[in-house]
PDB file of C-alpha atoms in Angstrom:
ATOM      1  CA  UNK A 153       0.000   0.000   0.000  1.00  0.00           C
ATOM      2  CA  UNK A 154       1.344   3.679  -0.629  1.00  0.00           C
ATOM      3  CA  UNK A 155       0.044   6.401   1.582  1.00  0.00           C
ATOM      4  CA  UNK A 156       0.358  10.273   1.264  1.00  0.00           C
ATOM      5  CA  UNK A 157       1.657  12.962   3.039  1.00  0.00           C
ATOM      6  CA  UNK A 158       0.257  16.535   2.452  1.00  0.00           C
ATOM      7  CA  UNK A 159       2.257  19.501   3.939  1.00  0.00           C
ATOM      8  CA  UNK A 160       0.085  22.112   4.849  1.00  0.00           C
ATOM      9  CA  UNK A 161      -0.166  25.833   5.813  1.00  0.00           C
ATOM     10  CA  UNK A 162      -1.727  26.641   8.482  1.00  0.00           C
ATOM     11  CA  UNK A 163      -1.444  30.467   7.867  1.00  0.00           C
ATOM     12  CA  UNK A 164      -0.193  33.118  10.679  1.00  0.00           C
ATOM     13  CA  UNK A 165      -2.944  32.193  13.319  1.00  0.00           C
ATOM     14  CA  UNK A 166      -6.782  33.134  12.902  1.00  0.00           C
ATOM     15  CA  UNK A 167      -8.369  29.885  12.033  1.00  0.00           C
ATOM     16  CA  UNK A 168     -10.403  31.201   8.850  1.00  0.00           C
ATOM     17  CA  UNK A 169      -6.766  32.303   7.155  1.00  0.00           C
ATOM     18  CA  UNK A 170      -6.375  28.764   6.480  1.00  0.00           C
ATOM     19  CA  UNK A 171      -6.951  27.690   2.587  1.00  0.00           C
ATOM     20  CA  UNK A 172     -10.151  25.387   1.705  1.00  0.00           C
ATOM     21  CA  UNK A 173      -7.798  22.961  -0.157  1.00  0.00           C
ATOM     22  CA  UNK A 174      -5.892  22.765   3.123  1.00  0.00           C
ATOM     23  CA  UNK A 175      -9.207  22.665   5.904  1.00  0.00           C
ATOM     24  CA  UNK A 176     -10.404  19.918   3.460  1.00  0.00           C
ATOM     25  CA  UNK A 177      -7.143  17.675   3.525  1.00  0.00           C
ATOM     26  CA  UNK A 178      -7.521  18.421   7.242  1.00  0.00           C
ATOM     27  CA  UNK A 179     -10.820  17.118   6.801  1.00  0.00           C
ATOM     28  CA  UNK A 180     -10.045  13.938   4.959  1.00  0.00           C
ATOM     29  CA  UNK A 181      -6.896  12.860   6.862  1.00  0.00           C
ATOM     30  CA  UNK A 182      -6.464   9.513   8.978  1.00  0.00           C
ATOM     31  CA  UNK A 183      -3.397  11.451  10.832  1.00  0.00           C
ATOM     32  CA  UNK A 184      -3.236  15.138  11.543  1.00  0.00           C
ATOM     33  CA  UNK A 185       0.006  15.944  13.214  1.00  0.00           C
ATOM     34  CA  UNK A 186       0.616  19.774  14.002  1.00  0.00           C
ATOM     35  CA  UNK A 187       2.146  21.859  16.433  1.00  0.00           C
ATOM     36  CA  UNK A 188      -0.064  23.152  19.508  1.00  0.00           C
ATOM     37  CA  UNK A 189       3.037  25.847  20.148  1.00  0.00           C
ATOM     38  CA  UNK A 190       2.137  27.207  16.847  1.00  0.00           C
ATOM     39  CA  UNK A 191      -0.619  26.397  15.116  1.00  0.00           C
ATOM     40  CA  UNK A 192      -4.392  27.979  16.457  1.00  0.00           C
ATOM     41  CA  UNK A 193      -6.572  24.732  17.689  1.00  0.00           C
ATOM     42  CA  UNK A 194      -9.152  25.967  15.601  1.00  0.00           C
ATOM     43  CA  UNK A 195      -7.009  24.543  12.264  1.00  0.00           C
ATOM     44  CA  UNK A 196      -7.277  20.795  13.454  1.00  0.00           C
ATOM     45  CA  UNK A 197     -11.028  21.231  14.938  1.00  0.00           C
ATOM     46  CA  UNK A 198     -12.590  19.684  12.019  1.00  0.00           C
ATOM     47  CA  UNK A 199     -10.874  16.537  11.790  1.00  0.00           C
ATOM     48  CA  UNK A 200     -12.681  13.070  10.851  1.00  0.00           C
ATOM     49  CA  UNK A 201     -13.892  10.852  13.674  1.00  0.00           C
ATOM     50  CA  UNK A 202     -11.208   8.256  14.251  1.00  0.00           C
ATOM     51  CA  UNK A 203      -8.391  10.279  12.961  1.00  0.00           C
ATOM     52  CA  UNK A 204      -5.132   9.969  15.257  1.00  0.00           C
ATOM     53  CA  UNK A 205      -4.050  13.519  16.414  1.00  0.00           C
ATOM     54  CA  UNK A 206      -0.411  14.273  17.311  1.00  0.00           C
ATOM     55  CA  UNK A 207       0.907  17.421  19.162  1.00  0.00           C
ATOM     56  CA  UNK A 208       4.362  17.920  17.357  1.00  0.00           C
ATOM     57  CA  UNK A 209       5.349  20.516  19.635  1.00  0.00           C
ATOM     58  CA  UNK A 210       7.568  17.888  21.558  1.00  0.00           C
ATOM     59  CA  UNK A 211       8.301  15.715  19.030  1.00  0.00           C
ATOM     60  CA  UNK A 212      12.044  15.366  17.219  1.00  0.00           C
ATOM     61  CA  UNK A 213      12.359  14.701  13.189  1.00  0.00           C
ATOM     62  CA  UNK A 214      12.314  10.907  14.435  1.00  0.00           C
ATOM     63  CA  UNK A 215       9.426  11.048  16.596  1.00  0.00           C
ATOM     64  CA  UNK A 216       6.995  11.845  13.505  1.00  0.00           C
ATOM     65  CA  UNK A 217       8.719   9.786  11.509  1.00  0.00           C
ATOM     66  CA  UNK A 218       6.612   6.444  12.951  1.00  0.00           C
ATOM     67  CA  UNK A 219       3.461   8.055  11.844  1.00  0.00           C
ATOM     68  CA  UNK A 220       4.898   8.046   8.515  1.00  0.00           C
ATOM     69  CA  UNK A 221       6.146   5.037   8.221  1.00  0.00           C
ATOM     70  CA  UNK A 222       2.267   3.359   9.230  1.00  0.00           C
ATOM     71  CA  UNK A 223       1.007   5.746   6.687  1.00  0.00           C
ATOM     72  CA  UNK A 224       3.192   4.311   4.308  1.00  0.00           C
ATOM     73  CA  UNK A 225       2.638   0.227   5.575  1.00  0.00           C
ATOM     74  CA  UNK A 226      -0.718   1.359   5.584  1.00  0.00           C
ATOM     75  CA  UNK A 227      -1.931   3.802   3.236  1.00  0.00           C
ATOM     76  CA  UNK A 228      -2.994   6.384   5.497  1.00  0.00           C
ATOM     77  CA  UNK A 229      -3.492   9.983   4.404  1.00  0.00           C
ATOM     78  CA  UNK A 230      -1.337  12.508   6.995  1.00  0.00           C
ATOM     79  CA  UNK A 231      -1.413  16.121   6.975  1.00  0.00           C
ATOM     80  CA  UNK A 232       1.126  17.842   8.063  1.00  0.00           C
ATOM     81  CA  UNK A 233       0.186  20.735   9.255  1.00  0.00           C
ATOM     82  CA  UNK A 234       3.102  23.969   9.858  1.00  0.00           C
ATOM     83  CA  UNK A 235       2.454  27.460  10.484  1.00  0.00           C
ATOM     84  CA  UNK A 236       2.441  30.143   8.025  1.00  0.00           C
ATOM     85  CA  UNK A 237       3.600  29.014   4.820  1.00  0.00           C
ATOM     86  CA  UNK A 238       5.248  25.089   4.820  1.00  0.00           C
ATOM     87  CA  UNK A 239       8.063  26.361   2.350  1.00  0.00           C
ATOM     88  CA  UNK A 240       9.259  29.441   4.570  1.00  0.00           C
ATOM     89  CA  UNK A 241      11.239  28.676   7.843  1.00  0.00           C
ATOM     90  CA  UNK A 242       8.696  25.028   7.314  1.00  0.00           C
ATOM     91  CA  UNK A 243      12.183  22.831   7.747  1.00  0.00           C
ATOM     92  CA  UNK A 244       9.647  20.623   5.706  1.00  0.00           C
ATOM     93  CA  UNK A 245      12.839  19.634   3.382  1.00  0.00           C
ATOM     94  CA  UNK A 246      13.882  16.458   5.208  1.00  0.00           C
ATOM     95  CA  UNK A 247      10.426  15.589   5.707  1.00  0.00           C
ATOM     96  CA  UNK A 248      10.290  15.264   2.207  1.00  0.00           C
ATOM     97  CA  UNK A 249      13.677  12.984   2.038  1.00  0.00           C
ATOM     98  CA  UNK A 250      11.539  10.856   4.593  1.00  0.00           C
ATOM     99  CA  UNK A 251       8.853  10.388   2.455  1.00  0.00           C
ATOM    100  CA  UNK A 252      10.874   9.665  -0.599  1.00  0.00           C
ATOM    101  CA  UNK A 253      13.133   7.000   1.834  1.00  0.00           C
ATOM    102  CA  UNK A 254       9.400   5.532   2.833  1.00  0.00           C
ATOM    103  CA  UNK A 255       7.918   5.704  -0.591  1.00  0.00           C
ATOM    104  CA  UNK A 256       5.360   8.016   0.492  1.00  0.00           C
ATOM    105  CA  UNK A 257       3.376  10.501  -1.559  1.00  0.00           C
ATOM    106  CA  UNK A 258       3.894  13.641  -0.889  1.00  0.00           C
ATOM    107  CA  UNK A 259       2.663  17.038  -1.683  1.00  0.00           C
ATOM    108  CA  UNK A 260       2.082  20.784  -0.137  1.00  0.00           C
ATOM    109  CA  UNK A 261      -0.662  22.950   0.122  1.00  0.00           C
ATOM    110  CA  UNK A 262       0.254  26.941   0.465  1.00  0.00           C
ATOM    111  CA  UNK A 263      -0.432  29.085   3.561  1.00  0.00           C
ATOM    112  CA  UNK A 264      -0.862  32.383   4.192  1.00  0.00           C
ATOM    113  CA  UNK A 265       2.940  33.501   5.664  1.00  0.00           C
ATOM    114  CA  UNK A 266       3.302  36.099   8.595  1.00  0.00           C
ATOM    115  CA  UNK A 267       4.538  38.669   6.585  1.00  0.00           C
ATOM    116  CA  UNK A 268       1.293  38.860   3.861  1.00  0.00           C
ATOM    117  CA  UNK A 269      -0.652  38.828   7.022  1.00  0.00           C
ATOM    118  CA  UNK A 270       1.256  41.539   9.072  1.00  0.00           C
ATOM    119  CA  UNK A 271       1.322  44.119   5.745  1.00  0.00           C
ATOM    120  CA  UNK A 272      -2.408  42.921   5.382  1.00  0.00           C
ATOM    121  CA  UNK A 273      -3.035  44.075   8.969  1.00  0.00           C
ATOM    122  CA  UNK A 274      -1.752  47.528   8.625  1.00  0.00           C
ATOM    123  CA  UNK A 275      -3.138  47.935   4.895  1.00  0.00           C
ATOM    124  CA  UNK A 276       0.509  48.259   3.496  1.00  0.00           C
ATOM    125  CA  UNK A 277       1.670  47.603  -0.037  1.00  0.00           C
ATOM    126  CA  UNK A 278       4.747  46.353  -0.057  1.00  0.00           C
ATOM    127  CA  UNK A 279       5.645  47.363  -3.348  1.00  0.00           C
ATOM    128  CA  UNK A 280       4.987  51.095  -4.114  1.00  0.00           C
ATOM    129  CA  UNK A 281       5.511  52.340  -7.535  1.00  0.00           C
ATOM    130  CA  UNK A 282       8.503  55.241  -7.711  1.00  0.00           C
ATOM    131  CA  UNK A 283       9.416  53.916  -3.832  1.00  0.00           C
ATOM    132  CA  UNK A 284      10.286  49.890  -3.819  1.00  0.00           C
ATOM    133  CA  UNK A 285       9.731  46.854  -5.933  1.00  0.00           C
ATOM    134  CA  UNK A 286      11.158  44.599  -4.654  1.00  0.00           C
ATOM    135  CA  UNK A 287      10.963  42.559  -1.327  1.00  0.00           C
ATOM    136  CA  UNK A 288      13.780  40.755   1.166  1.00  0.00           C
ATOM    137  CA  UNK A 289      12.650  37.558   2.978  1.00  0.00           C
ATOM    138  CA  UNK A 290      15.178  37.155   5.461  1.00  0.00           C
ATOM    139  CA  UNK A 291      16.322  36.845   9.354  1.00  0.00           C
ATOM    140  CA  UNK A 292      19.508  38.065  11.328  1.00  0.00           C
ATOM    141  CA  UNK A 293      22.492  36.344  11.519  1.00  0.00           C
ATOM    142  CA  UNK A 294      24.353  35.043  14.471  1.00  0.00           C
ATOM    143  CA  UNK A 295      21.753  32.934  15.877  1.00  0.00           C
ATOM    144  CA  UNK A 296      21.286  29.576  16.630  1.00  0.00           C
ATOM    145  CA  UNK A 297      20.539  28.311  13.084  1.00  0.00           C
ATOM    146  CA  UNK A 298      23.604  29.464  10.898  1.00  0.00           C
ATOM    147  CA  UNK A 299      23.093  31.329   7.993  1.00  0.00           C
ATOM    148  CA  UNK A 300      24.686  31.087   4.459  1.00  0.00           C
ATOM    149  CA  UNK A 301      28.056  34.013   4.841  1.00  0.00           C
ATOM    150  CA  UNK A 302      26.790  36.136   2.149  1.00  0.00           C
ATOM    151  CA  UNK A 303      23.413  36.406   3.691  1.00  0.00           C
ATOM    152  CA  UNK A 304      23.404  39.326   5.994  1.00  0.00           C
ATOM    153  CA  UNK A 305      20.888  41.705   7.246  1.00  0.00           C
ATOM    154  CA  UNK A 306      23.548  44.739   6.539  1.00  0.00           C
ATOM    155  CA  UNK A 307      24.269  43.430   3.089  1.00  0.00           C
ATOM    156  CA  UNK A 308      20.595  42.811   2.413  1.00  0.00           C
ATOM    157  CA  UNK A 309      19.675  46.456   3.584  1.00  0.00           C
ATOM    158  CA  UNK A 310      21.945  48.670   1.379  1.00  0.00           C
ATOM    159  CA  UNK A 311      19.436  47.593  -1.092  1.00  0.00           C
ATOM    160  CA  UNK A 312      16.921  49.426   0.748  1.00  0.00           C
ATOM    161  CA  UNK A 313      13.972  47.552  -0.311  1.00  0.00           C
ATOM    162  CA  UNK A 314      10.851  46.356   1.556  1.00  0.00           C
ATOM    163  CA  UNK A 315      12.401  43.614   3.785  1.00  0.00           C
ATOM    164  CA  UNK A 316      10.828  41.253   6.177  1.00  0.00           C
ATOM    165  CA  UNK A 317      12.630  39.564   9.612  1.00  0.00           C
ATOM    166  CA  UNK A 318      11.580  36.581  10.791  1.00  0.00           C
ATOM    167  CA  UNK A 319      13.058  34.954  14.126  1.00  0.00           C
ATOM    168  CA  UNK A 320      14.846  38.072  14.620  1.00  0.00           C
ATOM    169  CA  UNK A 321      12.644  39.314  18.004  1.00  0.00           C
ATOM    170  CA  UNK A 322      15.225  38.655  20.414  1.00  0.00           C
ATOM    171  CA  UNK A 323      18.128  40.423  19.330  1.00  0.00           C
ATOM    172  CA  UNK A 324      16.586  43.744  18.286  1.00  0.00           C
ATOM    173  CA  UNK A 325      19.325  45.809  19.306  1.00  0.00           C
ATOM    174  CA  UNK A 326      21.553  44.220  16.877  1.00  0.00           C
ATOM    175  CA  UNK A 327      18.423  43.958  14.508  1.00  0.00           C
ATOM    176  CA  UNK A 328      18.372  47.798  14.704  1.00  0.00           C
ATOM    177  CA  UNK A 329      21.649  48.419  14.233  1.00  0.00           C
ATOM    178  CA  UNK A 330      22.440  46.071  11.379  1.00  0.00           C
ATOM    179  CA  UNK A 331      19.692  47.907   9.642  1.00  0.00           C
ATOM    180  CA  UNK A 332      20.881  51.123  10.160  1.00  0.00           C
ATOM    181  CA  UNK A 333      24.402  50.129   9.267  1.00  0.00           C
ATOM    182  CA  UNK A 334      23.459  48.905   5.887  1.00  0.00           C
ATOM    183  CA  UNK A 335      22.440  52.049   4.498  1.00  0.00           C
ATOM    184  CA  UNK A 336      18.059  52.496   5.920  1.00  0.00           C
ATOM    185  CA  UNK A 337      17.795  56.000   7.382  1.00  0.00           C
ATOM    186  CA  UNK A 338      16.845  56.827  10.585  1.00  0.00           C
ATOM    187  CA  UNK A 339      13.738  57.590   9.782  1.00  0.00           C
ATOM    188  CA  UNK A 340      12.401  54.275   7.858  1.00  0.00           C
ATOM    189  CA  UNK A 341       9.336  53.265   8.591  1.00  0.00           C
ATOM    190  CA  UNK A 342       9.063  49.854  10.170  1.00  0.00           C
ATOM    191  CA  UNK A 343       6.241  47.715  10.956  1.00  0.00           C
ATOM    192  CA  UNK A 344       6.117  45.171  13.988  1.00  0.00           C
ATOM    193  CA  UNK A 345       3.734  42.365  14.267  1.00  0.00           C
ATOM    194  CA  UNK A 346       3.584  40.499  17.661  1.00  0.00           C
ATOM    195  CA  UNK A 347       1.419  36.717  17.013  1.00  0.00           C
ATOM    196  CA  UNK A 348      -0.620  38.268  13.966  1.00  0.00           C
ATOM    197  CA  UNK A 349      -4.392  37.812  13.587  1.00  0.00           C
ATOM    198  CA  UNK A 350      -4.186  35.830  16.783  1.00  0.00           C
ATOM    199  CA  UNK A 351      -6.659  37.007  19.831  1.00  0.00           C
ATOM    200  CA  UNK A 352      -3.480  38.645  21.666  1.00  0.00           C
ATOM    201  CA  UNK A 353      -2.044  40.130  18.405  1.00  0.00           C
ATOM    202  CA  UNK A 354       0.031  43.268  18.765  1.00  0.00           C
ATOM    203  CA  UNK A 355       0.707  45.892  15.896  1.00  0.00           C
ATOM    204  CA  UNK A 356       2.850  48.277  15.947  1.00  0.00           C
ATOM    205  CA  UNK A 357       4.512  51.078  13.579  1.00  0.00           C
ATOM    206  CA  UNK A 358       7.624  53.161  14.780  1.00  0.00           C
ATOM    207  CA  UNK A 359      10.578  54.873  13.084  1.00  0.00           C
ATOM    208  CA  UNK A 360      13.894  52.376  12.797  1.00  0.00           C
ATOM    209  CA  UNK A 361      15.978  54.572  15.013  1.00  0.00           C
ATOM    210  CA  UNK A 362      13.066  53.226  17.497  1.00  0.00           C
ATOM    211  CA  UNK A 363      12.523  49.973  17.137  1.00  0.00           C
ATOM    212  CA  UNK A 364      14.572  48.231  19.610  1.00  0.00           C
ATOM    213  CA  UNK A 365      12.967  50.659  22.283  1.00  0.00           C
ATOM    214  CA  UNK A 366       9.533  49.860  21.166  1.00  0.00           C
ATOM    215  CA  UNK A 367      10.441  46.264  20.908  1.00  0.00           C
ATOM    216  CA  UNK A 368      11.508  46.239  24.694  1.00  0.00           C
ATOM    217  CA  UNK A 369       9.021  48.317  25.846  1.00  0.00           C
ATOM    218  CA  UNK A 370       6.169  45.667  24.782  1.00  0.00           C
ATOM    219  CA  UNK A 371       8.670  42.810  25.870  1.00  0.00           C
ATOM    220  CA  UNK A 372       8.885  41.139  22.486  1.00  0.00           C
ATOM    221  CA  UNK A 373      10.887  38.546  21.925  1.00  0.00           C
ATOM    222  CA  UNK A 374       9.482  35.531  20.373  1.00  0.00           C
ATOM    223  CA  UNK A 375       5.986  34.979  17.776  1.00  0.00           C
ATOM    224  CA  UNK A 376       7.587  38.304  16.081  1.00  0.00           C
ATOM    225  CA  UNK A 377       7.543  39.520  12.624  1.00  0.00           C
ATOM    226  CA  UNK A 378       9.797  43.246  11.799  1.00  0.00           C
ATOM    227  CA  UNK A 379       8.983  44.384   8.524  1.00  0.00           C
ATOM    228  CA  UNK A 380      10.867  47.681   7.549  1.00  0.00           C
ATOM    229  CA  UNK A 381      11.318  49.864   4.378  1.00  0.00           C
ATOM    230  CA  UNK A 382      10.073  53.191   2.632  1.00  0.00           C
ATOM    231  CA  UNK A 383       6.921  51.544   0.941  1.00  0.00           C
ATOM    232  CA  UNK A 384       5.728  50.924   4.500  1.00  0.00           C
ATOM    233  CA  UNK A 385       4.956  54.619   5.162  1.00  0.00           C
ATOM    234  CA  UNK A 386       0.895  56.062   5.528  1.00  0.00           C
ATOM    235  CA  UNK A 387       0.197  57.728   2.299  1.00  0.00           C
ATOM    236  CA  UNK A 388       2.130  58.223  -0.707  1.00  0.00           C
ATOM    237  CA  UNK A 389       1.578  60.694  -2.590  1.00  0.00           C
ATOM    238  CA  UNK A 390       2.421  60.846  -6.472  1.00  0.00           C
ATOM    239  CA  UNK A 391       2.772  57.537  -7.349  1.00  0.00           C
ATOM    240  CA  UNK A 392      -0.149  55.773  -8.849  1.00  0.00           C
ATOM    241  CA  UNK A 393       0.610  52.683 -10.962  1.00  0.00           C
ATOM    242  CA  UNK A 394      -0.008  52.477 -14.766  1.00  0.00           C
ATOM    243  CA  UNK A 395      -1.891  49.658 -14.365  1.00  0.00           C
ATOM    244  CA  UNK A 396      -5.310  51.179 -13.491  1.00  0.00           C
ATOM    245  CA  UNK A 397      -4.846  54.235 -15.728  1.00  0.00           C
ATOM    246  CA  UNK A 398      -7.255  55.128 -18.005  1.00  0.00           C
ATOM    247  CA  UNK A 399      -4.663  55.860 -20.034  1.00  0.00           C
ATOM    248  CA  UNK A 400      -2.614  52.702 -19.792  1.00  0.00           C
ATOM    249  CA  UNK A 401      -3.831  49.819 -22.768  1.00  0.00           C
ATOM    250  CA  UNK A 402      -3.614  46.226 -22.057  1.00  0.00           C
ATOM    251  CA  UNK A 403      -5.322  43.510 -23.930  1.00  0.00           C
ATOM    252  CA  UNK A 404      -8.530  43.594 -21.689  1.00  0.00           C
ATOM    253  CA  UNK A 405      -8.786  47.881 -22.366  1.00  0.00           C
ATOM    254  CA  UNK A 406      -7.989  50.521 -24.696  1.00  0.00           C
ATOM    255  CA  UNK A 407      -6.810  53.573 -23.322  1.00  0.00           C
ATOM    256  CA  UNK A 408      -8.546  56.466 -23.449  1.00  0.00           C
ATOM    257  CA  UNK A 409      -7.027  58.886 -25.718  1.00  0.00           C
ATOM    258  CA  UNK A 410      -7.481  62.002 -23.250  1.00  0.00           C
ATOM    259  CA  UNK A 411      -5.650  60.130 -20.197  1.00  0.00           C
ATOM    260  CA  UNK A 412      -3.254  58.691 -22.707  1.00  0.00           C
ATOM    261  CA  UNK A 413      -1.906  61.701 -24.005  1.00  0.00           C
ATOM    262  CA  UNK A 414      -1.541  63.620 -20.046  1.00  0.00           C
ATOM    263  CA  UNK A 415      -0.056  59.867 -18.935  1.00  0.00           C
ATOM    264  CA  UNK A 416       2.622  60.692 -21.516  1.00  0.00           C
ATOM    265  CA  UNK A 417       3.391  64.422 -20.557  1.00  0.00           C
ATOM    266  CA  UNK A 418       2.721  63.622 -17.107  1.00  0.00           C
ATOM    267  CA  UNK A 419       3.419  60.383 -16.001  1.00  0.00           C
ATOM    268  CA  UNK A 420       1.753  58.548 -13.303  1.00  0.00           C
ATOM    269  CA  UNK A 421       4.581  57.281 -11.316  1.00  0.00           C
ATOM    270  CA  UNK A 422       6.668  54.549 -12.852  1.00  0.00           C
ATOM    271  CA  UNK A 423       5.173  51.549 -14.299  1.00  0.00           C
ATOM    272  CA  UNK A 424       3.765  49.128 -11.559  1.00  0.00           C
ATOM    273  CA  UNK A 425       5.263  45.613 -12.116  1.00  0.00           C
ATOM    274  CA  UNK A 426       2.414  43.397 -12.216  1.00  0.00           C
ATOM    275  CA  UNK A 427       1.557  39.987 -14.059  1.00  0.00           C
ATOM    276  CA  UNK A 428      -2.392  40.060 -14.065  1.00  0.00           C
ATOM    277  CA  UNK A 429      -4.928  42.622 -15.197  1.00  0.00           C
ATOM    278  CA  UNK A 430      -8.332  43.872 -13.783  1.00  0.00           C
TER     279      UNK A 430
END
């Protein structure tokens, strides 16, 4: 018999972030094995009767590895269920050399990550036309987990796009200063989100010269996500995408000739980078 794994994200917190593809595999499985530390209750409420349940939060690698291996002897259907986003911080990457070693199935289901969530929250773009387009995933160095040598919060910041820390709470003084060091001003704007859309959730805004103070003051250290850059500011002013121009064409609108002729004298701040259309 073959059975089937299926990695899937849980989202930041708030049951209802969770995908239906993911609740339904949830649903269906014979073995649901999340993470109580992490994960809101509410993901693994609506589980089948008879379906084993396993609290991961204490478990090693070769703990969950049993419940594989019966999935695989016989064909069971797991779900695997990780916080956020399975592919981001998800050390889901020898789980997936288990199932390949066991001959299991395997597959993930996307989750909503922290950072979508925390910019969601505060109804920030992350990419502003004219003021960043692009966006760092990344988390300090120096830590317990070691990180690849060119991979630096300094280096990363003299690029001074929208950038995202994870696992970075409890070292915010250096956090601070490695930021300011690689070339953000003073005066960025950053963006701190303490166990997001979770019933204790914390969000705060400050300036980057501030955010280790803030960061103490609310005793943050842990469940943390700093988010910092220029597109991250309340109101922009000046720089509306192409996109939804009247004057812009694409293949699903003309332009209008009016708007197209002032979007060419005038511009409307530099072209927004984006794959779909209205």
């Amino acid at each position: 018999m073959r059975g089937k794994v299926v990695f899937v994200g849980a989202g930041p917190g708030a049951d209802d972030l969770i995908t239906v593809r993911g609740a339904r595999v949830i649903a269906e499985a014979d073995i649901v094995i999340w993470a109580s530390s992490l994960v809101h209750p509410g993901i693994v409420a609506t589980t089948k009767p008879g379906a084993l349940i396993v609290d991961s939060a204490t478990e090693a690698l070769e703990d969950t590895e049993a419940h594989y291996r019966r999935a695989a002897e016989e064909g069971l259907l797991v779900a695997r269920v990780h916080t956020g986003d399975p592919s981001i911080y998800g050390a889901t990457g020898e789980q997936y050399e288990q199932c390949r070693q066991l001959g299991l199935d395997y597959e993930t289901v996307p989750g909503v990550s922290a950072y979508s969530a925390t910019a969601a929250r505060m109804n920030a773009e992350i990419t502003i036309p004219e003021v960043c387009q692009s966006f760092i995933l990344t988390r300090l160095e120096g830590g317990r987990t070691p990180m690849p040598p060119r991979e630096t919060v300094r280096g990363f910041a003299a690029h001074g796009a929208t950038m995202a820390l994870y696992l970075s709470a409890a070292r915010n003084k250096q956090l601070q200063a490695e930021l300011l060091a690689g070339g953000y001003p003073p005066e960025t704007p950053c963006i701190v989100g303490y166990r997001v859309t979770w019933p204790d959730e914390m969000m705060l805004r400050c300036r980057l010269d501030d955010l280790s103070a803030t960061m103490r003051e609310h005793k943050l250290w842990k469940h943390t996500i700093v988010m910092v850059g220029p597109a991250l500011a309340e109101g922009h002013s000046g720089t509306r995408s192409h996109l939804y121009h009247p004057g812009f064409r694409h293949e699903y609108r003309a332009a209008d000739p009016e708007a197209k002729s002032d979007l060419r004298a005038n511009g409307a701040g530099a072209v927004h980078t984006q794959e779909t259309t209205p």
